[in-house]
Amino acid sequence: EQIIAVQDELTSNDITLKVIGIGETRAATEFCNFSGLSPDVLFVDPDASLHDALQLKRGPGWTLSDDIISDGLLKFGLSTLPGGVPEDESLLRPTANAWLNYLAMCAGIGAPGTLKEILRGYFGDMSAPERFGSDDIVKAGFIEIGPGVGPVKIGPLKYSQWWGDEKGYQRPVELATVRLKNMVEVLTKWNTYVTNPTVID
């Protein structure tokens, strides 16, 4: 969101913006429609080859031993996750390993700074700019947040955040709400965004 907000300023200062994302052209189109990023600056890397070449973090690098965990158990576990069990049997363990390392990173394992960023998303950051527009609304199932960061509706329960009218900094749960919006977008269009489940880490 922050990069998209300053696209015009970058152009006026002769700074060429290039964004490289893991995925395919269909995912890139969907992402541009969702985010407002210009398709002209987005390039795709279907197999995360650049990610590998730069040795970017892929979690702790754990693998699931076939001596301990059976294919049947892996299939059961993957059936509970977005994307489900891959149709190609050869992708079963690579996909399970990718999920294992991804979930480990979400817990801060093999991904320094993750937990700090998660907490910052909930507690706010007085030194960071606002991330949520005053007219933005996030809907996730029976949860609705907005407009802005004030009113919240969880099923029949309604309440307002006491910081809802404050401006000029990243307010509590604001970044978490932005992440929720992005998460809903990806989870509801998983097969569009994730065509190669072995590189989700």
Short mmCIF file of C-alpha atoms in Angstrom, two decimals:
data_model
loop_
_atom_site.label_atom_id
_atom_site.label_comp_id
_atom_site.label_asym_id
_atom_site.label_seq_id
_atom_site.Cartn_x
_atom_site.Cartn_y
_atom_site.Cartn_z
CA GLU A 1 0.00 0.00 0.00
CA GLN A 2 2.81 2.42 0.85
CA ILE A 3 4.63 1.91 -2.45
CA ILE A 4 1.42 2.31 -4.43
CA ALA A 5 0.66 5.55 -2.59
CA VAL A 6 3.94 7.11 -3.77
CA GLN A 7 4.05 5.79 -7.34
CA ASP A 8 3.55 9.26 -8.82
CA GLU A 9 6.27 10.74 -6.61
CA LEU A 10 8.71 8.04 -7.67
CA THR A 11 7.98 8.74 -11.33
CA SER A 12 8.39 12.50 -10.91
CA ASN A 13 11.80 11.90 -9.32
CA ASP A 14 12.93 9.60 -12.15
CA ILE A 15 12.89 6.54 -9.89
CA THR A 16 11.86 3.41 -11.75
CA LEU A 17 9.76 1.08 -9.64
CA LYS A 18 10.01 -2.65 -10.30
CA VAL A 19 8.17 -5.22 -8.20
CA ILE A 20 8.94 -8.93 -8.51
CA GLY A 21 6.46 -11.40 -7.08
CA ILE A 22 6.32 -15.17 -6.87
CA GLY A 23 3.49 -16.42 -9.07
CA GLU A 24 2.16 -16.40 -12.60
CA THR A 25 0.60 -13.81 -14.90
CA ARG A 26 -2.96 -14.57 -13.75
CA ALA A 27 -1.93 -13.93 -10.13
CA ALA A 28 -0.18 -10.70 -11.14
CA THR A 29 -3.32 -9.43 -12.86
CA GLU A 30 -5.46 -10.26 -9.85
CA PHE A 31 -2.98 -8.59 -7.50
CA CYS A 32 -2.89 -5.40 -9.57
CA ASN A 33 -6.69 -5.27 -9.64
CA PHE A 34 -6.78 -5.68 -5.87
CA SER A 35 -3.93 -3.36 -4.89
CA GLY A 36 -3.96 -0.70 -7.57
CA LEU A 37 -0.34 -1.40 -8.52
CA SER A 38 0.42 -0.69 -12.18
CA PRO A 39 0.87 -3.92 -14.19
CA ASP A 40 3.76 -2.21 -15.99
CA VAL A 41 5.98 -2.42 -12.90
CA LEU A 42 5.10 -5.95 -11.76
CA PHE A 43 7.18 -8.91 -12.90
CA VAL A 44 6.49 -12.55 -12.03
CA ASP A 45 8.84 -15.31 -10.91
CA PRO A 46 6.78 -18.54 -11.12
CA ASP A 47 9.30 -20.83 -9.42
CA ALA A 48 10.90 -18.38 -6.97
CA SER A 49 14.24 -18.70 -8.81
CA LEU A 50 15.23 -15.13 -7.92
CA HIS A 51 14.19 -15.78 -4.34
CA ASP A 52 16.59 -18.76 -4.29
CA ALA A 53 19.42 -16.94 -6.09
CA LEU A 54 19.32 -14.14 -3.50
CA GLN A 55 19.19 -16.74 -0.69
CA LEU A 56 16.18 -15.08 0.87
CA LYS A 57 14.69 -16.59 4.00
CA ARG A 58 12.66 -19.75 3.57
CA GLY A 59 12.16 -20.51 7.21
CA PRO A 60 14.25 -23.00 9.18
CA GLY A 61 14.64 -25.34 6.21
CA TRP A 62 12.91 -28.29 7.86
CA THR A 63 11.86 -31.38 5.94
CA LEU A 64 9.35 -34.06 6.89
CA SER A 65 10.96 -37.49 7.07
CA ASP A 66 9.16 -40.18 5.09
CA ASP A 67 10.40 -42.70 7.66
CA ILE A 68 8.37 -41.02 10.39
CA ILE A 69 5.44 -39.30 8.66
CA SER A 70 3.47 -41.32 6.12
CA ASP A 71 2.02 -39.97 2.90
CA GLY A 72 -1.44 -40.64 4.31
CA LEU A 73 -0.76 -38.39 7.28
CA LEU A 74 0.60 -35.68 4.99
CA LYS A 75 -2.50 -35.87 2.83
CA PHE A 76 -4.71 -35.54 5.87
CA GLY A 77 -2.77 -32.48 7.07
CA LEU A 78 -2.75 -30.80 3.66
CA SER A 79 -6.48 -31.47 3.25
CA THR A 80 -7.08 -29.01 6.10
CA LEU A 81 -5.03 -26.22 4.48
CA PRO A 82 -5.73 -23.86 1.55
CA GLY A 83 -5.09 -25.56 -1.76
CA GLY A 84 -5.57 -29.00 -0.27
CA VAL A 85 -3.67 -32.08 -1.45
CA PRO A 86 -1.78 -31.60 -4.74
CA GLU A 87 -3.05 -33.77 -7.60
CA ASP A 88 0.52 -34.63 -8.59
CA GLU A 89 1.81 -37.19 -6.07
CA SER A 90 5.40 -36.01 -6.63
CA LEU A 91 4.44 -32.62 -5.17
CA LEU A 92 3.07 -34.07 -1.93
CA ARG A 93 6.22 -33.84 0.21
CA PRO A 94 7.59 -30.63 -1.35
CA THR A 95 4.22 -28.98 -0.67
CA ALA A 96 4.09 -30.29 2.90
CA ASN A 97 7.67 -29.11 3.52
CA ALA A 98 6.82 -25.66 2.14
CA TRP A 99 3.82 -25.41 4.48
CA LEU A 100 5.89 -26.60 7.44
CA ASN A 101 8.50 -23.90 6.89
CA TYR A 102 5.89 -21.25 6.14
CA LEU A 103 4.02 -21.94 9.38
CA ALA A 104 7.33 -21.99 11.26
CA MET A 105 8.12 -18.54 9.89
CA CYS A 106 4.69 -17.30 11.00
CA ALA A 107 5.72 -18.39 14.51
CA GLY A 108 9.01 -16.51 14.18
CA ILE A 109 11.17 -19.59 13.63
CA GLY A 110 13.81 -19.00 10.98
CA ALA A 111 12.37 -15.55 10.29
CA PRO A 112 13.98 -12.89 12.52
CA GLY A 113 11.75 -9.96 13.35
CA THR A 114 8.46 -11.72 12.55
CA LEU A 115 7.02 -11.75 16.06
CA LYS A 116 8.01 -8.12 16.58
CA GLU A 117 6.15 -7.16 13.42
CA ILE A 118 3.10 -9.21 14.43
CA LEU A 119 2.96 -7.43 17.80
CA ARG A 120 3.47 -4.04 16.13
CA GLY A 121 0.43 -4.80 14.00
CA TYR A 122 -1.72 -5.20 17.12
CA PHE A 123 -0.25 -2.59 19.48
CA GLY A 124 0.39 0.14 16.89
CA ASP A 125 3.45 2.25 16.20
CA MET A 126 3.63 5.96 17.02
CA SER A 127 6.58 6.37 14.61
CA ALA A 128 4.81 4.82 11.59
CA PRO A 129 2.24 6.41 9.26
CA GLU A 130 -1.42 5.46 9.04
CA ARG A 131 -2.11 2.38 6.93
CA PHE A 132 -5.91 2.33 6.81
CA GLY A 133 -8.07 4.87 4.97
CA SER A 134 -10.95 6.53 6.78
CA ASP A 135 -13.41 4.94 4.34
CA ASP A 136 -11.81 1.47 4.16
CA ILE A 137 -13.93 -1.49 5.24
CA VAL A 138 -12.70 -5.04 5.79
CA LYS A 139 -15.14 -7.96 5.74
CA ALA A 140 -14.05 -11.45 6.72
CA GLY A 141 -16.96 -13.82 7.21
CA PHE A 142 -18.96 -12.55 10.18
CA ILE A 143 -16.31 -9.92 11.03
CA GLU A 144 -16.55 -6.37 9.70
CA ILE A 145 -14.11 -3.59 10.54
CA GLY A 146 -14.66 -0.05 9.38
CA PRO A 147 -15.08 2.38 7.95
CA GLY A 148 -11.64 3.30 9.26
CA VAL A 149 -10.35 1.61 12.40
CA GLY A 150 -13.21 2.68 14.67
CA PRO A 151 -16.37 0.54 14.39
CA VAL A 152 -16.10 -3.24 14.64
CA LYS A 153 -18.85 -5.79 14.10
CA ILE A 154 -18.37 -9.45 15.06
CA GLY A 155 -21.62 -11.22 14.33
CA PRO A 156 -24.28 -9.53 16.51
CA LEU A 157 -21.63 -7.81 18.67
CA LYS A 158 -20.79 -4.19 17.81
CA TYR A 159 -18.28 -1.85 19.42
CA SER A 160 -15.95 1.03 18.58
CA GLN A 161 -12.22 1.32 19.18
CA TRP A 162 -11.38 4.25 21.48
CA TRP A 163 -8.58 5.30 19.10
CA GLY A 164 -10.87 5.27 16.06
CA ASP A 165 -10.80 9.04 15.56
CA GLU A 166 -7.07 9.46 16.12
CA LYS A 167 -4.84 10.23 13.13
CA GLY A 168 -1.22 10.74 12.24
CA TYR A 169 0.24 7.40 13.33
CA GLN A 170 -0.24 3.67 12.94
CA ARG A 171 -3.01 2.96 15.40
CA PRO A 172 -3.53 -0.27 17.39
CA VAL A 173 -4.79 -3.20 15.24
CA GLU A 174 -4.52 -0.99 12.14
CA LEU A 175 -1.71 -2.95 10.51
CA ALA A 176 -3.35 -6.18 11.65
CA THR A 177 -6.53 -5.05 9.86
CA VAL A 178 -4.60 -4.35 6.66
CA ARG A 179 -3.10 -7.83 6.94
CA LEU A 180 -6.57 -9.29 7.49
CA LYS A 181 -7.78 -7.60 4.30
CA ASN A 182 -4.85 -9.05 2.35
CA MET A 183 -5.32 -12.48 3.91
CA VAL A 184 -9.00 -12.57 2.94
CA GLU A 185 -8.06 -11.63 -0.62
CA VAL A 186 -5.53 -14.44 -0.93
CA LEU A 187 -7.51 -17.14 0.87
CA THR A 188 -10.66 -16.52 -1.17
CA LYS A 189 -8.66 -16.68 -4.44
CA TRP A 190 -6.01 -19.20 -3.39
CA ASN A 191 -5.90 -21.15 -6.65
CA THR A 192 -5.36 -17.93 -8.60
CA TYR A 193 -2.56 -16.62 -6.42
CA VAL A 194 -0.85 -19.92 -5.59
CA THR A 195 -0.26 -22.07 -8.66
CA ASN A 196 2.94 -23.63 -7.27
CA PRO A 197 2.36 -24.61 -3.63
CA THR A 198 5.97 -25.78 -3.22
CA VAL A 199 7.18 -22.17 -3.07
CA ILE A 200 4.77 -20.66 -0.54
CA ASP A 201 7.67 -20.46 1.92
#
